[in-house]
Short mmCIF file of C-alpha atoms and ligand atoms in Angstrom, two decimals:
data_model
loop_
_atom_site.label_atom_id
_atom_site.label_comp_id
_atom_site.label_asym_id
_atom_site.label_seq_id
_atom_site.Cartn_x
_atom_site.Cartn_y
_atom_site.Cartn_z
CA MET A 1 19.14 13.26 -10.04
CA ARG A 2 19.17 9.80 -8.50
CA ILE A 3 17.46 7.15 -10.54
CA LYS A 4 17.30 3.35 -10.61
CA ALA A 5 17.50 1.31 -13.80
CA PHE A 6 16.66 -2.38 -14.06
CA ARG A 7 17.60 -5.26 -16.28
CA LYS A 8 15.87 -8.63 -16.14
CA ALA A 9 17.43 -11.96 -16.93
CA HIS A 10 16.69 -15.64 -16.59
CA PHE A 11 18.59 -18.84 -16.00
CA ASN A 12 17.84 -22.46 -15.20
CA ALA A 13 19.93 -24.36 -12.70
CA ALA A 14 19.91 -27.47 -10.56
CA HIS A 15 20.69 -27.63 -6.88
CA ARG A 16 20.44 -29.58 -3.71
CA LEU A 17 20.06 -27.94 -0.31
CA TYR A 18 21.76 -29.94 2.41
CA ARG A 19 24.46 -30.00 5.01
CA LYS A 20 27.09 -32.69 4.70
CA ASP A 21 27.24 -33.03 8.47
CA TRP A 22 23.51 -33.79 8.75
CA SER A 23 21.76 -37.10 8.02
CA ASP A 24 19.54 -37.41 4.94
CA GLU A 25 16.63 -37.55 7.38
CA LYS A 26 17.52 -34.23 9.02
CA ASN A 27 18.22 -32.60 5.66
CA LEU A 28 14.79 -33.71 4.46
CA GLN A 29 13.21 -32.37 7.62
CA ILE A 30 14.86 -28.93 7.25
CA PHE A 31 15.11 -28.48 3.48
CA GLY A 32 12.15 -30.60 2.31
CA LYS A 33 12.03 -31.51 -1.37
CA CYS A 34 15.02 -29.23 -2.05
CA SER A 35 17.22 -31.77 -0.21
CA ASN A 36 16.58 -34.48 -2.84
CA PRO A 37 19.99 -36.20 -3.20
CA LYS A 38 19.38 -36.53 -6.95
CA TYR A 39 19.07 -32.74 -7.37
CA HIS A 40 16.23 -30.79 -9.01
CA GLY A 41 15.96 -27.62 -11.07
CA HIS A 42 14.50 -24.15 -10.78
CA ASN A 43 13.75 -21.44 -13.34
CA TYR A 44 15.43 -18.44 -11.74
CA GLU A 45 14.28 -14.95 -12.65
CA LEU A 46 16.78 -12.21 -11.95
CA VAL A 47 16.21 -8.47 -11.69
CA VAL A 48 19.31 -6.31 -11.34
CA GLY A 49 18.80 -2.72 -10.21
CA VAL A 50 21.47 -0.05 -10.63
CA ILE A 51 21.13 3.21 -8.69
CA GLY A 52 23.00 6.42 -9.40
CA ASP A 53 22.89 9.80 -11.04
CA ILE A 54 21.85 10.56 -14.59
CA ASP A 55 24.86 11.58 -16.67
CA PRO A 56 23.94 15.06 -17.94
CA GLU A 57 25.99 14.52 -21.06
CA THR A 58 24.30 11.32 -22.26
CA GLY A 59 21.07 11.30 -20.29
CA TYR A 60 21.94 7.74 -19.26
CA LEU A 61 22.31 6.32 -15.77
CA ILE A 62 24.31 3.39 -17.15
CA ASP A 63 24.49 2.00 -20.66
CA LEU A 64 22.04 -0.90 -20.33
CA LYS A 65 23.90 -2.76 -23.06
CA ILE A 66 26.93 -2.91 -20.75
CA LEU A 67 24.75 -4.08 -17.85
CA LYS A 68 23.25 -6.72 -20.14
CA ASP A 69 26.74 -7.94 -21.07
CA TYR A 70 27.87 -8.17 -17.42
CA ILE A 71 24.76 -10.16 -16.51
CA LYS A 72 25.41 -12.47 -19.44
CA THR A 73 29.04 -13.19 -18.57
CA GLU A 74 28.78 -13.16 -14.77
CA VAL A 75 25.43 -14.90 -14.29
CA GLU A 76 23.97 -16.50 -17.39
CA ASP A 77 27.13 -17.98 -18.88
CA TYR A 78 28.31 -18.91 -15.38
CA MET A 79 25.16 -20.49 -13.92
CA ASP A 80 22.68 -21.31 -16.69
CA HIS A 81 22.07 -25.05 -17.07
CA LYS A 82 24.61 -25.79 -14.35
CA ASN A 83 24.45 -27.92 -11.27
CA LEU A 84 25.15 -25.18 -8.73
CA ASN A 85 26.53 -27.52 -6.04
CA GLU A 86 28.85 -29.36 -8.39
CA GLU A 87 29.81 -26.84 -11.04
CA VAL A 88 29.77 -23.36 -9.51
CA LEU A 89 32.81 -22.70 -7.37
CA GLU A 90 31.09 -20.42 -4.85
CA PHE A 91 28.75 -23.23 -3.79
CA LYS A 92 31.39 -25.82 -3.14
CA ASP A 93 30.90 -25.24 0.60
CA LEU A 94 27.90 -22.91 0.55
CA ASN A 95 24.28 -24.04 0.43
CA PRO A 96 22.79 -22.77 -2.88
CA THR A 97 19.65 -21.28 -1.35
CA VAL A 98 17.98 -18.43 -3.20
CA GLU A 99 19.46 -16.14 -0.53
CA ASN A 100 23.03 -17.30 -1.11
CA ILE A 101 22.65 -17.32 -4.90
CA ALA A 102 21.51 -13.67 -4.77
CA VAL A 103 24.57 -12.74 -2.66
CA VAL A 104 26.93 -14.57 -5.04
CA ILE A 105 25.38 -12.78 -8.05
CA TRP A 106 25.67 -9.42 -6.28
CA ASN A 107 29.35 -10.05 -5.47
CA ARG A 108 30.13 -11.05 -9.05
CA LEU A 109 28.38 -7.99 -10.51
CA ARG A 110 29.87 -5.68 -7.90
CA LYS A 111 33.34 -6.50 -9.24
CA LYS A 112 32.30 -5.36 -12.74
CA ILE A 113 29.97 -2.41 -12.27
CA ALA A 114 31.60 0.95 -11.53
CA SER A 115 31.69 1.73 -7.81
CA LYS A 116 29.79 5.01 -8.29
CA PHE A 117 26.65 2.90 -8.74
CA GLU A 118 24.75 1.08 -6.01
CA ILE A 119 23.41 -2.26 -7.11
CA GLU A 120 20.65 -4.52 -5.90
CA VAL A 121 19.82 -8.03 -6.91
CA THR A 122 16.34 -9.52 -6.77
CA LEU A 123 16.17 -13.23 -7.43
CA TYR A 124 13.02 -15.33 -7.86
CA GLU A 125 13.35 -19.04 -7.23
CA THR A 126 9.65 -19.53 -7.96
CA PRO A 127 7.09 -16.96 -9.12
CA ARG A 128 6.14 -16.45 -5.47
CA ASN A 129 9.44 -16.88 -3.59
CA PHE A 130 12.10 -14.22 -4.02
CA VAL A 131 14.76 -12.26 -2.17
CA THR A 132 16.51 -8.93 -2.60
CA TYR A 133 20.14 -8.22 -1.66
CA LYS A 134 21.75 -4.77 -1.68
CA GLY A 135 25.16 -5.58 -0.25
CA GLU A 136 24.28 -4.57 3.30
NI1 NI B 1 15.09 -26.17 -4.74
#
């Protein structure tokens, strides 16, 4: 039986969306307030979905305590209260848009969660703006 389990998490982080090779004026035109050179923060809401088969022995899909721990080490400890551009390696040369942050989170979790599970990452940058990435 295929089933999907979810775990929610939350982190706060600062970012700036810009391209180094563009002028401040062009960055403002394309990225709006998110290009503020002084950075700004968002309250990110994360939903991690894990898809697989129920283990007939335990009745579990995945031990949600283990999923919780992976999210803590790979996302919360790594990104919470950080300046994504300056402090998170993956964004050294990658614009920390909600799209790219979701892909980075997926890649980090993919390395930890057993390959028999599919995973999907939904990330809210604001209550109304969010993306989902499934590794496709
Ligand atoms: Ni922003």
